[in-house]
mmCIF file of C-alpha atoms in Angstrom:
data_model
loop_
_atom_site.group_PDB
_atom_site.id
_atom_site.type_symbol
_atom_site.label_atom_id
_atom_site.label_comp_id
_atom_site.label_asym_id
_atom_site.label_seq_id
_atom_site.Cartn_x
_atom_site.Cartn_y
_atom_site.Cartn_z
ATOM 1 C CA UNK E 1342 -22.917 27.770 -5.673
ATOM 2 C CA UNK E 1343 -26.508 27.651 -4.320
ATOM 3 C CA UNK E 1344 -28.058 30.668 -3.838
ATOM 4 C CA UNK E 1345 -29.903 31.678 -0.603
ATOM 5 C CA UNK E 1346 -32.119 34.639 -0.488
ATOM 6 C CA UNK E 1347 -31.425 35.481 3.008
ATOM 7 C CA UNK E 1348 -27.872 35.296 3.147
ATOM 8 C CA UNK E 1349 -27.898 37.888 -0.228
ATOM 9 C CA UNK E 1350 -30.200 40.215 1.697
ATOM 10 C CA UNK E 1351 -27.716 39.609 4.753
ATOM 11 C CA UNK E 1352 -24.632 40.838 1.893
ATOM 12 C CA UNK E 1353 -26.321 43.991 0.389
ATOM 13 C CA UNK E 1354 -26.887 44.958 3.863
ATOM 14 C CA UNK E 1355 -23.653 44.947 4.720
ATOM 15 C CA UNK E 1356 -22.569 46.491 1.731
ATOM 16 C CA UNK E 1357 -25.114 49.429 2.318
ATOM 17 C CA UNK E 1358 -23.644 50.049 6.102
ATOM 18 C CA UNK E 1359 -19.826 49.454 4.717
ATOM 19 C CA UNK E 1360 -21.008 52.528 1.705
ATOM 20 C CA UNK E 1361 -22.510 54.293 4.877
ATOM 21 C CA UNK E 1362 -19.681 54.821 6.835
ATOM 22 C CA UNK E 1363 -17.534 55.341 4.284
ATOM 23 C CA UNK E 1364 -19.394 58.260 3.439
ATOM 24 C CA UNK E 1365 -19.524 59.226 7.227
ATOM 25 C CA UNK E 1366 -15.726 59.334 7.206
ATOM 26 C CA UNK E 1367 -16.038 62.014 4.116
ATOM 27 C CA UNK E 1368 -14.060 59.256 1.639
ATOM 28 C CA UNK E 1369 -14.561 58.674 -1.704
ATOM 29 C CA UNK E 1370 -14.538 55.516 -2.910
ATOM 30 C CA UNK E 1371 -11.140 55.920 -4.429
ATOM 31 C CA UNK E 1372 -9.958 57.052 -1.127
ATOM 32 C CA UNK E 1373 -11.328 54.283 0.891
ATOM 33 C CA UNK E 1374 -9.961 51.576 -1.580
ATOM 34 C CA UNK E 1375 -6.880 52.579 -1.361
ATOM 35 C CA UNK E 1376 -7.203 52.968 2.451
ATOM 36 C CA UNK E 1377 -8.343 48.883 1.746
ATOM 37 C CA UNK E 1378 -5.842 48.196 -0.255
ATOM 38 C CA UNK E 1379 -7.893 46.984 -2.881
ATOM 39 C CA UNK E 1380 -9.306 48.447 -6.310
ATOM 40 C CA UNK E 1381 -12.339 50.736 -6.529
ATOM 41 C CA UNK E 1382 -14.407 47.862 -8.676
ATOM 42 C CA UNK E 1383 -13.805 45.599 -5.325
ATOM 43 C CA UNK E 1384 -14.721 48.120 -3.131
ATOM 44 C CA UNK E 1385 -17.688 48.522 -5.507
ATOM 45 C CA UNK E 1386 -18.659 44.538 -5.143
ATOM 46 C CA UNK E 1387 -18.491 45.319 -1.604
ATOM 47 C CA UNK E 1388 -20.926 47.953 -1.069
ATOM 48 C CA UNK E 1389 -23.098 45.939 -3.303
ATOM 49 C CA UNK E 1390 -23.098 43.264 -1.574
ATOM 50 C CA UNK E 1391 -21.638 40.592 -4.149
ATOM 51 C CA UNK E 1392 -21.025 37.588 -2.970
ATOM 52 C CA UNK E 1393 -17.699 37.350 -4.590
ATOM 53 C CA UNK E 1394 -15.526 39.811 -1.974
ATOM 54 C CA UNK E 1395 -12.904 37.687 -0.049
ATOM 55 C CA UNK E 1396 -13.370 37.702 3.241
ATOM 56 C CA UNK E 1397 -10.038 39.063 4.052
ATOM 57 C CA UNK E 1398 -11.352 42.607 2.334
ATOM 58 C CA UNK E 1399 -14.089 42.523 4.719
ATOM 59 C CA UNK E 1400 -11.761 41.945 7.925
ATOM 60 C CA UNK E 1401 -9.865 45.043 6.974
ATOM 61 C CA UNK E 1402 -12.634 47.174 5.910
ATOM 62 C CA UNK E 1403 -13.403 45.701 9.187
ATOM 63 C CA UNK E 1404 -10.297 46.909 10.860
ATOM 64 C CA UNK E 1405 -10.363 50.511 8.762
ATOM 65 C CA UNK E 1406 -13.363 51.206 10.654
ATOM 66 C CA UNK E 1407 -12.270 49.995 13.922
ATOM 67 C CA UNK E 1408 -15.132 47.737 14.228
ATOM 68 C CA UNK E 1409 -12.719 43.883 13.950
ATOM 69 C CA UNK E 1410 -14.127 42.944 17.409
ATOM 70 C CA UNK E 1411 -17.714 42.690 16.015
ATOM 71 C CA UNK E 1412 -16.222 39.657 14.249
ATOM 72 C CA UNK E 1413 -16.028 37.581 17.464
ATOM 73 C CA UNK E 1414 -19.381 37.406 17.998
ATOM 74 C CA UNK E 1415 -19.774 35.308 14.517
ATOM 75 C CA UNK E 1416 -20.357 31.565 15.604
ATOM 76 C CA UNK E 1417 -20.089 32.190 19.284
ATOM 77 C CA UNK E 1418 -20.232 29.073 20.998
ATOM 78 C CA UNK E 1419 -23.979 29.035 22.574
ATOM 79 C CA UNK E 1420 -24.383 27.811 25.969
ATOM 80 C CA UNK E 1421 -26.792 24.892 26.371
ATOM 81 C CA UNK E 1422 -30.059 24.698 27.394
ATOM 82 C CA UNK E 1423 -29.710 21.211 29.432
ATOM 83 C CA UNK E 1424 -26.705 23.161 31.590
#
């Protein structure tokens, strides 16, 4: 795997807002995980931003926080310039 500076910056940000609203919602990491179905070391990797989290943890961390639209705006189809 290569590794791209801006694309880890991109992860660890995510992982900080994912550790921030957890917090908002008064969970503990424990809490949350299980919420995520997943184990408090993934949950961990998450909020790290570690390149290793499937992306189906991140759709339902995702849909825990009631934010699974924001996912639609990934690749949106651009309209063209020449139209």
């Amino acid at each position: 795997m290569i590794y791209i500076e801006e694309s880890d910056a991109a992860l660890k940000a995510l992982g900080r807002r994912l550790r921030e609203a957890r917090i908002k919602r008064n969970d503990s990491q424990s809490i949350f995980a299980a919420r995520l179905g997943v184990s408090v070391p993934t949950l961990r990797d998450m909020e790290s931003g570690a390149g290793t989290v499937s992306v189906a943890h991140w759709m339902n961390a995702l849909w825990l926080l009631q934010d699974l639209a924001s996912v639609d705006r990934l690749l949106e189809q651009k309209t063209s310039l020449i139209e």
